[in-house]
Coordinates of C-alpha atoms and ligand atoms in Angstrom, one line a residue:
X1 CA -13.7 -25.8 -4.4
X2 CA -14.9 -23.6 -1.6
X3 CA -17.7 -21.1 -2.2
X4 CA -17.2 -18.1 0.1
X5 CA -19.0 -14.7 0.7
X6 CA -17.4 -11.7 -0.9
X7 CA -18.0 -8.2 -2.3
X8 CA -17.4 -7.7 -6.0
X9 CA -17.7 -5.0 -8.6
X10 CA -20.1 -6.1 -11.4
X11 CA -18.5 -3.6 -13.8
X12 CA -16.3 -0.5 -13.9
X13 CA -19.2 1.8 -13.3
X14 CA -21.4 0.0 -10.8
X15 CA -21.1 -0.1 -7.0
X16 CA -19.7 -3.2 -5.3
X17 CA -22.3 -5.8 -4.2
X18 CA -22.5 -8.8 -1.9
X19 CA -21.9 -12.0 -3.8
X20 CA -20.0 -15.4 -3.5
X21 CA -16.7 -16.4 -5.2
X22 CA -14.8 -19.7 -5.5
X23 CA -11.6 -20.5 -3.7
X24 CA -9.4 -23.5 -4.8
X25 CA -9.1 -26.6 -2.7
X26 CA -6.2 -26.4 -0.2
X27 CA -3.1 -27.9 -2.0
X28 CA -0.1 -29.5 -0.3
X29 CA 1.7 -26.1 0.1
X30 CA -1.4 -24.0 0.7
X31 CA -2.9 -22.3 3.7
X32 CA -6.6 -21.6 4.1
X33 CA -7.1 -18.2 5.9
X34 CA -10.4 -17.1 7.5
X35 CA -10.1 -13.4 6.8
X36 CA -10.8 -11.1 9.7
X37 CA -10.0 -7.6 8.3
X38 CA -9.2 -6.2 4.9
X39 CA -7.9 -2.6 4.2
X40 CA -9.1 -0.4 1.3
X41 CA -6.2 0.8 -0.8
X42 CA -6.6 3.5 -3.5
X43 CA -5.2 0.8 -5.9
X44 CA -8.5 -1.1 -5.3
X45 CA -10.4 1.9 -6.6
X46 CA -8.1 2.5 -9.6
X47 CA -8.5 -1.2 -10.5
X48 CA -12.2 -1.8 -10.2
X49 CA -13.0 1.4 -12.1
X50 CA -10.8 0.3 -15.0
X51 CA -8.4 3.3 -14.6
X52 CA -5.3 1.2 -15.1
X53 CA -6.8 -0.7 -18.0
X54 CA -9.8 -3.0 -18.7
X55 CA -10.6 -5.8 -16.2
X56 CA -12.6 -9.0 -16.1
X57 CA -15.8 -8.7 -14.0
X58 CA -17.2 -9.5 -11.6
X59 CA -14.0 -8.6 -9.7
X60 CA -13.2 -8.8 -6.0
X61 CA -10.3 -6.6 -4.9
X62 CA -8.5 -6.1 -1.6
X63 CA -4.8 -6.7 -0.9
X64 CA -4.4 -5.7 2.7
X65 CA -5.6 -9.0 4.3
X66 CA -5.3 -10.4 7.8
X67 CA -6.9 -13.4 9.3
X68 CA -6.4 -16.7 11.0
X69 CA -5.2 -20.0 9.5
X70 CA -8.0 -22.6 9.6
X71 CA -6.4 -25.4 7.5
X72 CA -3.0 -26.2 6.1
X73 CA -1.9 -28.5 3.3
X74 CA 0.2 -31.7 4.0
X75 CA 3.6 -30.1 3.2
X76 CA 3.1 -26.7 4.9
X77 CA 5.9 -26.0 7.4
X78 CA 5.7 -22.2 7.9
X79 CA 2.2 -21.7 9.4
X80 CA -0.2 -23.7 11.5
X81 CA -3.9 -23.7 12.3
X82 CA -4.7 -20.8 14.6
X83 CA -1.8 -18.5 13.5
X84 CA -2.5 -14.8 12.8
X85 CA -1.3 -14.2 9.3
X86 CA -1.4 -11.7 6.5
X87 CA -1.4 -11.5 2.7
X88 CA -0.4 -8.4 0.7
X89 CA -0.4 -7.5 -2.9
X90 CA 1.0 -10.7 -4.4
X91 CA 0.2 -14.4 -3.9
X92 CA 3.0 -16.0 -6.0
X93 CA 5.9 -15.4 -8.4
X94 CA 8.1 -17.5 -10.7
X95 CA 10.7 -18.2 -7.9
X96 CA 13.4 -18.8 -10.5
X97 CA 14.4 -15.4 -11.9
X98 CA 17.3 -13.4 -10.5
X99 CA 14.9 -11.0 -8.8
X100 CA 12.9 -13.7 -7.1
X101 CA 16.1 -15.5 -6.0
X102 CA 17.3 -12.3 -4.3
X103 CA 14.0 -11.9 -2.4
X104 CA 12.6 -9.3 -4.7
X105 CA 9.5 -11.3 -5.8
X106 CA 7.7 -8.0 -6.2
X107 CA 10.0 -7.4 -9.2
X108 CA 9.7 -10.9 -10.6
X109 CA 10.9 -10.8 -14.2
X110 CA 7.9 -12.9 -15.3
X111 CA 5.6 -10.7 -13.3
X112 CA 4.5 -11.6 -9.7
X113 CA 1.0 -13.1 -9.3
X114 CA -1.1 -10.2 -8.0
X115 CA -3.6 -10.9 -5.2
X116 CA -6.3 -9.8 -7.6
X117 CA -6.8 -9.5 -11.4
X118 CA -3.7 -11.8 -12.1
X119 CA -3.8 -15.1 -13.9
X120 CA -3.2 -17.8 -11.3
X121 CA -1.3 -21.0 -11.9
X122 CA -4.6 -22.8 -12.6
X123 CA -5.6 -20.3 -15.2
X124 CA -8.2 -18.6 -13.1
X125 CA -8.2 -14.9 -12.3
X126 CA -7.1 -14.2 -8.7
X127 CA -9.7 -12.5 -6.5
X128 CA -8.8 -10.3 -3.5
X129 CA -9.5 -9.9 0.1
X130 CA -13.0 -8.4 0.4
X131 CA -14.1 -11.9 1.2
X132 CA -14.4 -14.3 4.1
X133 CA -11.6 -16.8 3.1
X134 CA -8.6 -17.0 0.8
X135 CA -6.2 -19.9 -0.1
X136 CA -2.6 -18.8 -0.6
X137 CA 0.7 -20.8 -1.0
X138 CA 2.5 -20.7 2.3
X139 CA 5.6 -18.7 1.2
X140 CA 3.4 -15.7 0.4
X141 CA 1.7 -15.6 3.8
X142 CA 3.2 -13.3 6.4
X143 CA 3.3 -13.7 10.2
X144 CA 1.4 -11.0 12.1
X145 CA 3.1 -9.9 15.3
X146 CA 0.8 -10.1 18.4
X147 CA 2.0 -6.6 19.4
X148 CA 0.0 -4.8 16.6
X149 CA -3.8 -4.6 17.2
X150 CA -5.4 -7.1 14.8
X151 CA -8.1 -4.7 13.7
X152 CA -5.5 -2.1 12.7
X153 CA -2.7 -4.1 11.2
X154 CA -4.1 -4.9 7.7
X155 CA -2.9 -1.7 6.0
X156 CA 0.7 -2.6 6.7
X157 CA 0.4 -5.3 4.0
X158 CA 0.3 -2.7 1.3
X159 CA 0.5 0.9 2.6
X160 CA 3.2 -0.2 5.1
X161 CA 5.5 -2.1 2.9
X162 CA 5.1 0.3 -0.1
X163 CA 6.5 3.1 2.0
X164 CA 8.9 1.1 4.2
X165 CA 10.7 -0.3 1.1
X166 CA 11.8 3.0 -0.6
X167 CA 12.5 4.6 2.8
X168 CA 15.0 1.8 3.5
X169 CA 16.3 1.6 0.0
X170 CA 17.1 5.3 -0.1
X171 CA 18.5 5.3 3.5
X172 CA 16.0 7.4 5.3
X173 CA 17.5 7.9 8.8
X174 CA 19.2 10.3 11.1
X175 CA 20.5 13.4 9.4
X176 CA 18.2 12.9 6.3
X177 CA 15.4 15.3 5.4
X178 CA 12.5 13.3 4.1
X179 CA 9.3 14.8 2.6
X180 CA 6.0 12.9 2.2
X181 CA 3.7 14.2 -0.5
X182 CA 0.0 13.4 0.3
X183 CA -1.1 12.2 3.7
X184 CA -3.6 9.5 3.0
X185 CA -3.2 5.7 3.5
X186 CA 0.4 5.4 2.2
X187 CA 1.4 8.9 3.2
X188 CA 0.5 8.5 6.9
X189 CA 2.4 5.3 7.1
X190 CA 5.4 6.9 5.4
X191 CA 5.3 9.6 8.1
X192 CA 5.3 7.1 10.9
X193 CA 8.0 4.9 9.5
X194 CA 10.3 7.7 8.4
X195 CA 10.0 9.2 11.9
X196 CA 10.8 5.8 13.5
X197 CA 13.8 5.4 11.2
X198 CA 15.1 8.7 12.7
X199 CA 14.7 11.0 9.6
X200 CA 13.5 14.7 9.8
X201 CA 10.0 14.4 8.3
X202 CA 8.0 17.0 6.4
X203 CA 4.5 16.5 5.1
X204 CA 3.5 18.3 1.9
X205 CA -0.3 18.2 1.8
X206 CA -2.8 20.1 -0.3
X207 CA -4.0 22.0 2.8
X208 CA -3.1 22.4 6.5
X209 CA -6.4 20.7 7.5
X210 CA -4.5 17.6 8.8
X211 CA -1.5 19.4 10.3
X212 CA -2.2 18.5 13.9
X213 CA -2.6 14.9 13.0
X214 CA 0.6 14.9 10.9
X215 CA 2.6 16.3 13.8
X216 CA 1.2 13.7 16.1
X217 CA 2.0 10.9 13.7
X218 CA 5.7 12.0 13.8
X219 CA 6.2 14.8 11.3
X220 CA 8.5 17.6 12.3
X221 CA 7.1 20.1 9.7
X222 CA 3.9 20.4 7.7
X223 CA 3.3 22.6 4.6
X224 CA 0.4 23.2 2.3
X225 CA 1.1 22.7 -1.4
X226 CA -1.7 25.2 -2.2
X227 CA 0.7 27.9 -0.9
X228 CA 3.1 29.1 -3.5
X229 CA 5.7 30.1 -0.8
X230 CA 6.0 26.4 0.2
X231 CA 7.9 25.8 -3.1
X232 CA 10.3 28.7 -2.7
X233 CA 10.9 28.2 1.1
X234 CA 11.7 24.5 0.6
X235 CA 13.8 24.8 -2.6
X236 CA 16.9 22.5 -2.7
X237 CA 16.0 21.2 0.7
X238 CA 15.2 17.4 0.8
X239 CA 17.3 14.3 0.5
X240 CA 14.3 12.1 -0.3
X241 CA 10.7 12.8 -1.3
X242 CA 8.1 10.1 -1.3
X243 CA 5.2 11.0 -3.6
X244 CA 2.1 9.1 -2.6
X245 CA -0.4 11.1 -4.6
X246 CA -3.0 9.1 -6.6
X247 CA -3.5 12.0 -9.1
X248 CA -1.2 13.8 -11.5
X249 CA 0.7 16.6 -9.9
X250 CA 3.3 19.0 -11.4
X251 CA 6.3 16.8 -10.5
X252 CA 8.8 19.4 -11.7
X253 CA 7.7 21.7 -8.8
X254 CA 8.5 18.9 -6.4
X255 CA 11.8 17.9 -8.0
X256 CA 13.1 21.4 -7.4
X257 CA 12.8 20.8 -3.6
X258 CA 15.6 18.2 -3.8
X259 CA 19.1 19.1 -2.6
X260 CA 22.3 17.7 -4.1
X261 CA 21.9 14.0 -5.1
X262 CA 18.4 14.0 -3.8
X263 CA 15.8 11.5 -5.0
X264 CA 12.0 11.8 -5.6
X265 CA 10.3 8.4 -5.5
X266 CA 6.8 8.1 -6.9
X267 CA 4.8 5.3 -5.3
X268 CA 1.5 7.0 -6.2
X269 CA 0.1 5.6 -9.4
X270 CA -2.0 8.0 -11.4
X271 CA -3.1 6.5 -14.8
X272 CA -1.7 9.4 -16.8
X273 CA 2.1 9.9 -17.6
X274 CA 3.9 12.5 -15.5
X275 CA 5.8 14.9 -17.8
X276 CA 9.3 15.7 -16.5
X277 CA 11.5 18.6 -17.5
X278 CA 15.0 17.1 -17.7
X279 CA 16.7 20.4 -16.9
X280 CA 15.1 20.1 -13.5
X281 CA 17.0 16.8 -13.0
X282 CA 20.3 18.3 -14.1
X283 CA 20.2 20.8 -11.2
X284 CA 21.5 19.2 -8.0
X285 CA 22.0 15.9 -10.0
X286 CA 18.5 14.9 -9.0
X287 CA 17.0 11.4 -9.4
X288 CA 13.4 10.6 -10.2
X289 CA 12.5 7.0 -9.2
X290 CA 9.6 4.6 -8.7
X291 CA 9.1 1.8 -6.3
X292 CA 6.6 -1.1 -6.1
X293 CA 5.5 -2.7 -2.8
X294 CA 8.3 -4.9 -1.4
X295 CA 9.5 -8.5 -1.3
X296 CA 8.2 -11.1 1.1
X297 CA 11.3 -11.1 3.3
X298 CA 11.2 -7.3 3.5
X299 CA 7.4 -7.3 4.2
X300 CA 8.1 -9.6 7.2
X301 CA 10.9 -7.3 8.3
X302 CA 8.5 -4.3 8.1
X303 CA 5.9 -6.0 10.2
X304 CA 8.5 -6.9 12.8
X305 CA 9.9 -3.3 12.7
X306 CA 6.4 -1.8 13.2
X307 CA 5.8 -4.2 16.2
X308 CA 9.1 -3.2 17.7
X309 CA 8.5 0.5 17.3
X310 CA 4.8 0.4 18.4
X311 CA 3.6 1.5 14.9
X312 CA 0.1 0.7 13.8
X313 CA -2.0 2.3 11.0
X314 CA -4.6 4.9 11.9
X315 CA -7.8 3.2 10.8
X316 CA -11.6 3.6 10.5
X317 CA -13.4 0.3 10.8
X318 CA -16.4 -0.2 8.5
X319 CA -19.0 -2.8 7.8
X320 CA -19.0 -4.4 4.4
X321 CA -22.1 -2.5 3.2
X322 CA -20.1 0.7 3.7
X323 CA -17.4 -0.1 1.1
X324 CA -19.0 2.1 -1.6
X325 CA -19.3 5.0 0.7
X326 CA -15.7 4.6 1.8
X327 CA -14.6 4.7 -1.8
X328 CA -16.3 8.1 -2.3
X329 CA -14.6 9.4 0.9
X330 CA -11.1 8.1 -0.3
X331 CA -11.7 10.0 -3.6
X332 CA -12.4 13.2 -1.7
X333 CA -9.2 12.7 0.5
X334 CA -11.6 12.3 3.4
X335 CA -9.9 9.3 4.9
X336 CA -8.3 9.2 8.5
X337 CA -6.2 7.4 7.3
X338 CA -7.2 3.9 6.1
X339 CA -10.6 2.2 5.9
X340 CA -10.6 -1.3 7.2
X341 CA -13.5 -3.7 6.5
X342 CA -14.6 -5.8 9.4
X343 CA -15.0 -9.0 7.5
X344 CA -17.2 -10.5 10.2
X345 CA -20.0 -8.3 8.7
X346 CA -19.7 -10.3 5.4
X347 CA -20.3 -13.7 7.1
Ligands
NAP1 P1 -5.1 7.8 -0.6 O1 -5.4 7.3 0.7 O2 -6.3 8.3 -1.4 O3 -4.0 9.0 -0.5 C1 -3.6 9.8 -1.5 C2 -3.4 11.2 -1.0 O4 -2.9 12.0 -2.1 C3 -4.6 11.9 -0.5 O5 -4.9 11.7 0.8 C4 -4.2 13.4 -0.7 O6 -3.4 13.8 0.4 C5 -3.3 13.3 -1.9 N1 -4.1 13.7 -3.2 C6 -5.2 13.1 -3.7 N2 -5.6 13.7 -4.8 C7 -4.7 14.8 -5.0 C8 -4.6 15.8 -6.0 N3 -5.5 15.9 -7.0 N4 -3.6 16.6 -5.9 C9 -2.7 16.6 -4.9 N5 -2.8 15.6 -3.9 C10 -3.8 14.8 -4.0 O7 -4.4 6.7 -1.5 P2 -3.4 5.6 -1.1 O8 -4.1 4.3 -0.9 O9 -2.4 6.1 -0.1 O10 -2.6 5.4 -2.5 C11 -1.9 6.4 -3.1 C12 -1.5 6.0 -4.5 O11 -0.4 5.0 -4.4 C13 -2.5 5.4 -5.4 O12 -2.3 5.9 -6.7 C14 -2.2 4.0 -5.3 O13 -2.7 3.3 -6.4 C15 -0.7 4.0 -5.2 N6 -0.1 2.7 -4.7 C16 1.0 2.3 -5.2 C17 1.7 1.3 -4.7 C18 3.0 0.9 -5.2 O14 3.4 -0.3 -5.0 N7 3.8 1.8 -5.8 C19 1.1 0.5 -3.7 C20 -0.1 1.0 -3.1 C21 -0.7 2.1 -3.7 P3 -3.6 15.3 1.0 O15 -5.0 15.4 1.4 O16 -2.6 15.2 2.2 O17 -3.2 16.3 0.0
ZN2 ZN1 -2.4 -1.3 -2.3
ZN3 ZN1 10.6 -14.3 -10.7

């Protein structure tokens, strides 16, 4: 066992504190990663605060992880010491079910093993990336292209793949009108990726305060959802809407913005149910859908796509002792557009 520095929540209501956690010994198929940077996802906040259900504490979160391989097990073939690598939201899956066999480990029928709060193969609870090292089985470790700055790339491991996967699945591209609701961590990546795929991109944000940024990131249009006219002007307009909002919104108002056969995909994960008026779905034969991260193959494809298109997340680098302050800023939508922890400050 390896004892490593980390930040952990002692309970659902207390701030995160510096501590140590245990990592398992490096097994034959495992890779030991010295973590360099870890992104802060809103899911980390939902989880540590118990909003998605009770948790076991102390709890270390973080599933946007990049670092350097410092040791490999005897049977590892995919990575070697010194490689730049990444780990996202899952660290294993059953590998046998129909979904795993088709590269959709994120939809493993037995449930993928989450990077934190999941029961690992050895019965321990997995602990996430706000720490100096992690041990992960090689198939769930991604290659990080050199072309993307190392201190900015971490958010691709969750925010990047969570938006890339539905944009690809629902064919965002030339001739398609795509709306992104909420321009935070996921939203700003959705804008960049949808633009790179060739779609006409519209941001629907609470206010126009981030309009200049949105247009720079690749949006063609930018509207405030606090303006009633937005919902009449854009009625029956979009082929695809990606909803990244972490809170409950009136989803029926947004469904009405879909044109014939349009789809609204919710990737935002508010704890409460979203009530849907079915008559809104009847109009224009609309679809309401959800999407969860992406498979390992698709995550590698997304990283390579971002490298090819010069896409990197917009980030604010913080020291480990600023995590709690960063959480408060995320909750106020005061994030431009992802906080990344410099893990060197934990060592
Ligand atoms: P984030 O950075 O906080 O962004 C969320 C954005 O939603 C905010 O920037 C804000 O955008 C908008 N928003 C927040 N509160 C709102 C409200 N009350 N009404 C309307 N809009 C509001 O969070 P994130 O890290 O991108 O994560 C977003 C959500 O996705 C979270 O619920 C997270 O758990 C979930 N998630 C899901 C998956 C998945 O696999 N499906 C993966 C990762 C994250 P504006 O300021 O532009 O309005
Ligand atoms: Zn996440
Ligand atoms: Zn499976």
